[in-house]
Amino acid sequence: MSATAQSSVVIEHEVGLHARPSVKLTQLAKSFQSRIEIATAAEGPWIDAKSIVKVMGSKTPKGALLHVRAEGEDAETAVQAIVALVERDFETA
Amino acid sequence: MSTNVGIVIVSHSPDVAKGAADMVRQMVGDDVPLAWCGGAPGGGLGTSVEAIMAAIDRAWSEAGVAILVDLGGAETNSEMAIEMLPDERRDRVVICNAPVVEGAVMAGTEASAGSPLEHVRRTAEELRAA
């Protein structure tokens, strides 16, 4: 069964979506089957959350509203997990 | 033994190689086999084929090993080290055409998710176009 899910969360991390947070977000995204994308605006551009180069290259700053969307069997869980990661400031659960 | 692709860092400077490896460990975690080597056998800057072969062995994974190198000799010595590996390992070791520190973190991140060797290399090399 394929599903879609979408949510958004404000990045509060001191340096934004830089090196270490990017690695954590990418690693988490890769643990799901769904296609997962992130964007800093609802209209895009959307980038592949499983691509470390693209995520780090997005240079998303502190205070940015990060949009997360997923499509696939575990879409809902994936979006929730990524939003939770950002909410807990990228600390390991 | 980890089933994830291993990462080897080769620099002329042992400090650079160790520092880059520390970054991979701290940023990516412990799920990736990782080894580094650097410095000439007699001390000073340089790289050695033997040390590179030993590093490949330490970071060995059945999924293969991706090597990150800094300058000229590091690459040619790494090529030589790969040539001297046993037949069954030779085809599972690649040199990434990427900056050593950034490439190691990118490759390590990709490897930590269980991606195949070719995918790990492509991610490190994607940096150049990004």
mmCIF file with all atom_site columns, C-alpha atoms in Angstrom, chain A residues 41-84:
data_model
loop_
_atom_site.group_PDB
_atom_site.id
_atom_site.type_symbol
_atom_site.label_atom_id
_atom_site.label_alt_id
_atom_site.label_comp_id
_atom_site.label_asym_id
_atom_site.label_entity_id
_atom_site.label_seq_id
_atom_site.pdbx_PDB_ins_code
_atom_site.Cartn_x
_atom_site.Cartn_y
_atom_site.Cartn_z
_atom_site.occupancy
_atom_site.B_iso_or_equiv
_atom_site.pdbx_formal_charge
_atom_site.auth_seq_id
_atom_site.auth_comp_id
_atom_site.auth_asym_id
_atom_site.auth_atom_id
_atom_site.pdbx_PDB_model_num
ATOM 1  C CA . ALA A 1 41 ? 9.132  26.483 0.818  1.00 0.00 ? 41 ALA A CA 1
ATOM 2  C CA . ALA A 1 42 ? 5.892  24.571 0.226  1.00 0.00 ? 42 ALA A CA 1
ATOM 3  C CA . GLU A 1 43 ? 6.170  25.250 -3.499 1.00 0.00 ? 43 GLU A CA 1
ATOM 4  C CA . GLY A 1 44 ? 9.671  23.761 -3.568 1.00 0.00 ? 44 GLY A CA 1
ATOM 5  C CA . PRO A 1 45 ? 12.219 23.130 -4.827 1.00 0.00 ? 45 PRO A CA 1
ATOM 6  C CA . TRP A 1 46 ? 12.001 19.729 -3.146 1.00 0.00 ? 46 TRP A CA 1
ATOM 7  C CA . ILE A 1 47 ? 15.210 17.833 -2.630 1.00 0.00 ? 47 ILE A CA 1
ATOM 8  C CA . ASP A 1 48 ? 15.886 14.163 -1.942 1.00 0.00 ? 48 ASP A CA 1
ATOM 9  C CA . ALA A 1 49 ? 16.265 13.780 1.842  1.00 0.00 ? 49 ALA A CA 1
ATOM 10 C CA . LYS A 1 50 ? 18.355 10.642 1.282  1.00 0.00 ? 50 LYS A CA 1
ATOM 11 C CA . SER A 1 51 ? 21.059 12.554 -0.613 1.00 0.00 ? 51 SER A CA 1
ATOM 12 C CA . ILE A 1 52 ? 23.657 13.813 1.847  1.00 0.00 ? 52 ILE A CA 1
ATOM 13 C CA . VAL A 1 53 ? 25.199 16.076 -0.788 1.00 0.00 ? 53 VAL A CA 1
ATOM 14 C CA . LYS A 1 54 ? 21.870 17.718 -1.625 1.00 0.00 ? 54 LYS A CA 1
ATOM 15 C CA . VAL A 1 55 ? 20.757 18.042 2.005  1.00 0.00 ? 55 VAL A CA 1
ATOM 16 C CA . MET A 1 56 ? 24.041 19.595 3.102  1.00 0.00 ? 56 MET A CA 1
ATOM 17 C CA . GLY A 1 57 ? 24.105 21.713 -0.048 1.00 0.00 ? 57 GLY A CA 1
ATOM 18 C CA . SER A 1 58 ? 20.701 23.186 0.817  1.00 0.00 ? 58 SER A CA 1
ATOM 19 C CA . LYS A 1 59 ? 22.358 25.278 3.586  1.00 0.00 ? 59 LYS A CA 1
ATOM 20 C CA . THR A 1 60 ? 19.023 25.593 5.350  1.00 0.00 ? 60 THR A CA 1
ATOM 21 C CA . PRO A 1 61 ? 19.511 28.198 8.116  1.00 0.00 ? 61 PRO A CA 1
ATOM 22 C CA . LYS A 1 62 ? 18.286 28.335 11.690 1.00 0.00 ? 62 LYS A CA 1
ATOM 23 C CA . GLY A 1 63 ? 14.699 29.551 11.858 1.00 0.00 ? 63 GLY A CA 1
ATOM 24 C CA . ALA A 1 64 ? 13.767 28.129 8.476  1.00 0.00 ? 64 ALA A CA 1
ATOM 25 C CA . LEU A 1 65 ? 10.493 26.256 8.141  1.00 0.00 ? 65 LEU A CA 1
ATOM 26 C CA . LEU A 1 66 ? 11.419 22.833 6.851  1.00 0.00 ? 66 LEU A CA 1
ATOM 27 C CA . HIS A 1 67 ? 8.764  21.023 4.836  1.00 0.00 ? 67 HIS A CA 1
ATOM 28 C CA . VAL A 1 68 ? 8.923  17.259 4.779  1.00 0.00 ? 68 VAL A CA 1
ATOM 29 C CA . ARG A 1 69 ? 6.950  14.958 2.504  1.00 0.00 ? 69 ARG A CA 1
ATOM 30 C CA . ALA A 1 70 ? 7.076  11.254 1.813  1.00 0.00 ? 70 ALA A CA 1
ATOM 31 C CA . GLU A 1 71 ? 5.495  8.742  -0.470 1.00 0.00 ? 71 GLU A CA 1
ATOM 32 C CA . GLY A 1 72 ? 5.518  5.013  0.161  1.00 0.00 ? 72 GLY A CA 1
ATOM 33 C CA . GLU A 1 73 ? 4.481  2.315  2.597  1.00 0.00 ? 73 GLU A CA 1
ATOM 34 C CA . ASP A 1 74 ? 6.082  3.921  5.637  1.00 0.00 ? 74 ASP A CA 1
ATOM 35 C CA . ALA A 1 75 ? 5.457  7.539  4.582  1.00 0.00 ? 75 ALA A CA 1
ATOM 36 C CA . GLU A 1 76 ? 3.601  8.540  7.731  1.00 0.00 ? 76 GLU A CA 1
ATOM 37 C CA . THR A 1 77 ? 6.184  7.059  10.107 1.00 0.00 ? 77 THR A CA 1
ATOM 38 C CA . ALA A 1 78 ? 9.021  8.544  8.084  1.00 0.00 ? 78 ALA A CA 1
ATOM 39 C CA . VAL A 1 79 ? 7.664  12.083 8.158  1.00 0.00 ? 79 VAL A CA 1
ATOM 40 C CA . GLN A 1 80 ? 6.937  11.828 11.892 1.00 0.00 ? 80 GLN A CA 1
ATOM 41 C CA . ALA A 1 81 ? 10.433 10.524 12.601 1.00 0.00 ? 81 ALA A CA 1
ATOM 42 C CA . ILE A 1 82 ? 12.129 13.310 10.653 1.00 0.00 ? 82 ILE A CA 1
ATOM 43 C CA . VAL A 1 83 ? 10.007 16.025 12.239 1.00 0.00 ? 83 VAL A CA 1
ATOM 44 C CA . ALA A 1 84 ? 10.805 14.509 15.661 1.00 0.00 ? 84 ALA A CA 1
#
